[in-house]
Amino acid sequence: MQHIIDRFISYVIIDTESDPKSTTTPSTKKQLNLANLLVKELKTIGMTDVTIDQNGYVMATLESNVSHEVPVIGFVSHFDTTPDFTGLNVKPQIIPNYNGGDILLNASQNIILSPNYFKDLLLYKGQTLITTDGTTLLGADDKAGLTEIITAMEFLINNPNIKHGKIRVGFTPDEEIGRGADKFDVEKFGAQWAYTMDGSQIGELEYENFNAAGAKITFKGKSVHPGYAKGKMINSMLIAKDFINELPKTETPQDTKGYEGFFHVHHLNGSIEETILELIIRDFDAKKFKKRKDLIHQITKKINKKFAKQFGEDIVIAEVKDQYFNMKEMVEPVKYIVDLAEKAMRELGIKPLIKPIRGGTDGSRLSYMGLPCPNIFAGGHNFHGKYEYVPVESMQKAIDVIVKIAELTATTDFNKISKKSKSKNSKNSKN
C-alpha cells in the first residue's frame, strides 16, 4: 500500500486548480506541471505511444498480450482540482488503522473530521485514511483516479500472465470547470468504450447523470437618492431576491436526493444599478429538465411585465446554456460495458452500488462524443473541501477493478453479447 500512498501524495502536492474565467486550455498553466509528470511516469512504467498535446491532454497505450481480437478499452481521469476550494500547499495526513473516532485535522484552528457528522467514516474503521490538514482540499477528485489507473497499468505490465487486450488511458485538464472533454480527441484515443475513475464510495458504478444547464440572470436597476426615491428607485438586488423567491423552495441541492432535480443559486453579486445572479439547473429526466429551463424564462417574463411601464425596457435578461446531458441514453445500447464492470466488482467481493451521479463527469460528455463511458468509484469522500479524505484500501480495490475489467474483456465473447444487446433493444423499440 505504501506504493499507492507515495504515488497519490506526489500528485496531490502539485497545485492544479482550474480557472473558469480563463479562456485557455488548460485554463491554468500549473496543470501542466502534473500533466508532464504523468507523461514521464507513464513512460517509466513501460507504457507506449505516450503523448501530451498542446492543450495538455495525456494519452498512452498498453498493448495487448493476447493473439485473439479484443475490444480496445480505455480508462480516463482528470488532473485538475476545483476552483471552489484551494488546492495550494496541500499537506496530506496519513491516519493508519483508523479507530472510528474524531480526527483532528488542524489543532491551531480546531478543525475536526468527525464520524458524528460524516457517518461514512465508520465504514473504514481499521483502514488507512489520507486526509487534509484542514486548510485545503485533498485532491482525491480526481488524483485518486490518476493513481489507480497508472498503478493498475504498472501491475499489468509487471504481471504478463494476466491476459488483456489493448488498453488506452487518458488524462484531462479542466474537468472541474466543465471543459474536460472539450478538446479530447476521441478518434485518436481509439477505444470502443472507456470508464472514468471518478466516483466516490467503494462500489459505486454509475451510468446515469444529470442533464445540466447554467443560467446567468442580469437585473437592471435605477439609483436615486434614497431620500427622494419614492416611485423612482429600482433596486436590482431586491428584484433578484424576488426572482429567487419564485423558484421552488424545496428544489435545492440541500433538499433533494436520488433522481430529484434542483435549482442551485451559487453566485449573487450586485448593486442598486445592476445585479448578476448565477445558478445551475439539474435534472435526470429530459422533459423535467426542459420545464426547469422554461421556468427561468417564465419568471423573467413575469418580472419584465411588472416593470414594463416604469422602466420602458426589459429589466431582467436571462441567459440559459446547456452544459451536458444524461449519459444513460448513450450507454444503454451497450449496457454490457456496465455489466462487465459489475461482474468485475462481484468477482472481487465488492458490492456494486449502481446509482445515478448527482453531478457530471468527463464520461457524460465523452459518451455523447462517441465514447460510451460509465463511471467507477475512485474511493474519495467529501470532495471539494477541507474534510476530503480517501481510504487507501478503496484505492487498492479500484486498482483491482481496473485489472479485473481488463482481464474479463480479454475472455468475454462480445460478438455474442452485442447480438443479444441489439436484439433486446430492437424488442424494446417495438413495444
JSON list of C-alpha atoms in Angstrom, two decimals, residues 270-356:
[
{"chain": "A", "resi": 270, "resn": "GLY", "atom": "CA", "xyz": [-24.85, 43.29, -7.16]},
{"chain": "A", "resi": 271, "resn": "SER", "atom": "CA", "xyz": [-25.58, 46.93, -6.51]},
{"chain": "A", "resi": 272, "resn": "ILE", "atom": "CA", "xyz": [-28.66, 49.08, -6.95]},
{"chain": "A", "resi": 273, "resn": "GLU", "atom": "CA", "xyz": [-27.91, 49.59, -10.65]},
{"chain": "A", "resi": 274, "resn": "GLU", "atom": "CA", "xyz": [-27.06, 46.01, -11.58]},
{"chain": "A", "resi": 275, "resn": "THR", "atom": "CA", "xyz": [-27.10, 42.54, -10.03]},
{"chain": "A", "resi": 276, "resn": "ILE", "atom": "CA", "xyz": [-25.80, 39.30, -11.53]},
{"chain": "A", "resi": 277, "resn": "LEU", "atom": "CA", "xyz": [-27.32, 36.03, -10.38]},
{"chain": "A", "resi": 278, "resn": "GLU", "atom": "CA", "xyz": [-25.75, 32.72, -11.43]},
{"chain": "A", "resi": 279, "resn": "LEU", "atom": "CA", "xyz": [-27.39, 29.36, -10.91]},
{"chain": "A", "resi": 280, "resn": "ILE", "atom": "CA", "xyz": [-27.25, 25.82, -12.22]},
{"chain": "A", "resi": 281, "resn": "ILE", "atom": "CA", "xyz": [-30.16, 23.65, -13.32]},
{"chain": "A", "resi": 282, "resn": "ARG", "atom": "CA", "xyz": [-30.09, 19.88, -12.91]},
{"chain": "A", "resi": 283, "resn": "ASP", "atom": "CA", "xyz": [-32.50, 17.01, -13.68]},
{"chain": "A", "resi": 284, "resn": "PHE", "atom": "CA", "xyz": [-32.19, 13.40, -14.81]},
{"chain": "A", "resi": 285, "resn": "ASP", "atom": "CA", "xyz": [-35.42, 13.45, -16.79]},
{"chain": "A", "resi": 286, "resn": "ALA", "atom": "CA", "xyz": [-35.18, 15.30, -20.14]},
{"chain": "A", "resi": 287, "resn": "LYS", "atom": "CA", "xyz": [-38.77, 16.60, -20.01]},
{"chain": "A", "resi": 288, "resn": "LYS", "atom": "CA", "xyz": [-38.41, 17.87, -16.45]},
{"chain": "A", "resi": 289, "resn": "PHE", "atom": "CA", "xyz": [-35.07, 19.41, -17.39]},
{"chain": "A", "resi": 290, "resn": "LYS", "atom": "CA", "xyz": [-36.75, 21.39, -20.18]},
{"chain": "A", "resi": 291, "resn": "LYS", "atom": "CA", "xyz": [-39.51, 22.53, -17.80]},
{"chain": "A", "resi": 292, "resn": "ARG", "atom": "CA", "xyz": [-36.88, 23.82, -15.38]},
{"chain": "A", "resi": 293, "resn": "LYS", "atom": "CA", "xyz": [-35.22, 25.86, -18.12]},
{"chain": "A", "resi": 294, "resn": "ASP", "atom": "CA", "xyz": [-38.62, 27.12, -19.26]},
{"chain": "A", "resi": 295, "resn": "LEU", "atom": "CA", "xyz": [-39.40, 28.25, -15.71]},
{"chain": "A", "resi": 296, "resn": "ILE", "atom": "CA", "xyz": [-36.37, 30.57, -15.74]},
{"chain": "A", "resi": 297, "resn": "HIS", "atom": "CA", "xyz": [-37.74, 32.29, -18.84]},
{"chain": "A", "resi": 298, "resn": "GLN", "atom": "CA", "xyz": [-41.28, 32.39, -17.40]},
{"chain": "A", "resi": 299, "resn": "ILE", "atom": "CA", "xyz": [-40.11, 34.15, -14.23]},
{"chain": "A", "resi": 300, "resn": "THR", "atom": "CA", "xyz": [-38.04, 36.55, -16.33]},
{"chain": "A", "resi": 301, "resn": "LYS", "atom": "CA", "xyz": [-41.07, 37.39, -18.47]},
{"chain": "A", "resi": 302, "resn": "LYS", "atom": "CA", "xyz": [-43.28, 37.88, -15.41]},
{"chain": "A", "resi": 303, "resn": "ILE", "atom": "CA", "xyz": [-40.90, 40.38, -13.78]},
{"chain": "A", "resi": 304, "resn": "ASN", "atom": "CA", "xyz": [-40.30, 42.24, -17.04]},
{"chain": "A", "resi": 305, "resn": "LYS", "atom": "CA", "xyz": [-44.05, 42.61, -17.50]},
{"chain": "A", "resi": 306, "resn": "LYS", "atom": "CA", "xyz": [-44.38, 44.01, -13.98]},
{"chain": "A", "resi": 307, "resn": "PHE", "atom": "CA", "xyz": [-41.78, 46.74, -14.61]},
{"chain": "A", "resi": 308, "resn": "ALA", "atom": "CA", "xyz": [-42.55, 47.39, -18.29]},
{"chain": "A", "resi": 309, "resn": "LYS", "atom": "CA", "xyz": [-44.29, 50.75, -17.83]},
{"chain": "A", "resi": 310, "resn": "GLN", "atom": "CA", "xyz": [-41.91, 52.06, -15.17]},
{"chain": "A", "resi": 311, "resn": "PHE", "atom": "CA", "xyz": [-38.64, 51.01, -16.84]},
{"chain": "A", "resi": 312, "resn": "GLY", "atom": "CA", "xyz": [-39.53, 51.09, -20.52]},
{"chain": "A", "resi": 313, "resn": "GLU", "atom": "CA", "xyz": [-37.36, 48.07, -21.39]},
{"chain": "A", "resi": 314, "resn": "ASP", "atom": "CA", "xyz": [-36.59, 44.59, -20.11]},
{"chain": "A", "resi": 315, "resn": "ILE", "atom": "CA", "xyz": [-35.27, 44.82, -16.57]},
{"chain": "A", "resi": 316, "resn": "VAL", "atom": "CA", "xyz": [-34.27, 41.14, -16.42]},
{"chain": "A", "resi": 317, "resn": "ILE", "atom": "CA", "xyz": [-32.11, 39.38, -19.00]},
{"chain": "A", "resi": 318, "resn": "ALA", "atom": "CA", "xyz": [-31.79, 35.59, -18.76]},
{"chain": "A", "resi": 319, "resn": "GLU", "atom": "CA", "xyz": [-29.09, 33.54, -20.50]},
{"chain": "A", "resi": 320, "resn": "VAL", "atom": "CA", "xyz": [-29.51, 29.77, -20.19]},
{"chain": "A", "resi": 321, "resn": "LYS", "atom": "CA", "xyz": [-26.91, 27.44, -21.67]},
{"chain": "A", "resi": 322, "resn": "ASP", "atom": "CA", "xyz": [-26.85, 23.63, -21.73]},
{"chain": "A", "resi": 323, "resn": "GLN", "atom": "CA", "xyz": [-23.72, 22.09, -20.21]},
{"chain": "A", "resi": 324, "resn": "TYR", "atom": "CA", "xyz": [-24.05, 18.32, -20.56]},
{"chain": "A", "resi": 325, "resn": "PHE", "atom": "CA", "xyz": [-26.68, 15.59, -20.82]},
{"chain": "A", "resi": 326, "resn": "ASN", "atom": "CA", "xyz": [-27.59, 12.28, -19.20]},
{"chain": "A", "resi": 327, "resn": "MET", "atom": "CA", "xyz": [-25.18, 9.63, -20.49]},
{"chain": "A", "resi": 328, "resn": "LYS", "atom": "CA", "xyz": [-27.81, 6.90, -19.97]},
{"chain": "A", "resi": 329, "resn": "GLU", "atom": "CA", "xyz": [-29.13, 7.43, -23.48]},
{"chain": "A", "resi": 330, "resn": "MET", "atom": "CA", "xyz": [-25.69, 6.70, -24.95]},
{"chain": "A", "resi": 331, "resn": "VAL", "atom": "CA", "xyz": [-24.71, 3.86, -22.61]},
{"chain": "A", "resi": 332, "resn": "GLU", "atom": "CA", "xyz": [-27.91, 1.80, -22.52]},
{"chain": "A", "resi": 333, "resn": "PRO", "atom": "CA", "xyz": [-27.47, 0.47, -26.11]},
{"chain": "A", "resi": 334, "resn": "VAL", "atom": "CA", "xyz": [-24.14, -1.02, -24.94]},
{"chain": "A", "resi": 335, "resn": "LYS", "atom": "CA", "xyz": [-25.22, -1.78, -21.39]},
{"chain": "A", "resi": 336, "resn": "TYR", "atom": "CA", "xyz": [-22.92, -4.82, -21.37]},
{"chain": "A", "resi": 337, "resn": "ILE", "atom": "CA", "xyz": [-20.00, -2.48, -20.61]},
{"chain": "A", "resi": 338, "resn": "VAL", "atom": "CA", "xyz": [-21.70, -1.65, -17.31]},
{"chain": "A", "resi": 339, "resn": "ASP", "atom": "CA", "xyz": [-22.47, -5.33, -16.71]},
{"chain": "A", "resi": 340, "resn": "LEU", "atom": "CA", "xyz": [-18.78, -6.10, -17.27]},
{"chain": "A", "resi": 341, "resn": "ALA", "atom": "CA", "xyz": [-17.72, -3.64, -14.57]},
{"chain": "A", "resi": 342, "resn": "GLU", "atom": "CA", "xyz": [-20.39, -5.02, -12.24]},
{"chain": "A", "resi": 343, "resn": "LYS", "atom": "CA", "xyz": [-19.12, -8.56, -12.81]},
{"chain": "A", "resi": 344, "resn": "ALA", "atom": "CA", "xyz": [-15.55, -7.42, -12.10]},
{"chain": "A", "resi": 345, "resn": "MET", "atom": "CA", "xyz": [-16.62, -5.96, -8.77]},
{"chain": "A", "resi": 346, "resn": "ARG", "atom": "CA", "xyz": [-18.61, -9.02, -7.74]},
{"chain": "A", "resi": 347, "resn": "GLU", "atom": "CA", "xyz": [-15.70, -11.34, -8.56]},
{"chain": "A", "resi": 348, "resn": "LEU", "atom": "CA", "xyz": [-13.55, -9.20, -6.27]},
{"chain": "A", "resi": 349, "resn": "GLY", "atom": "CA", "xyz": [-16.07, -9.34, -3.43]},
{"chain": "A", "resi": 350, "resn": "ILE", "atom": "CA", "xyz": [-17.14, -5.71, -3.89]},
{"chain": "A", "resi": 351, "resn": "LYS", "atom": "CA", "xyz": [-20.86, -4.95, -3.65]},
{"chain": "A", "resi": 352, "resn": "PRO", "atom": "CA", "xyz": [-21.75, -2.79, -6.68]},
{"chain": "A", "resi": 353, "resn": "LEU", "atom": "CA", "xyz": [-23.61, 0.42, -5.81]},
{"chain": "A", "resi": 354, "resn": "ILE", "atom": "CA", "xyz": [-25.35, 1.21, -9.08]},
{"chain": "A", "resi": 355, "resn": "LYS", "atom": "CA", "xyz": [-26.87, 4.65, -8.77]},
{"chain": "A", "resi": 356, "resn": "PRO", "atom": "CA", "xyz": [-27.18, 7.93, -10.65]}
]
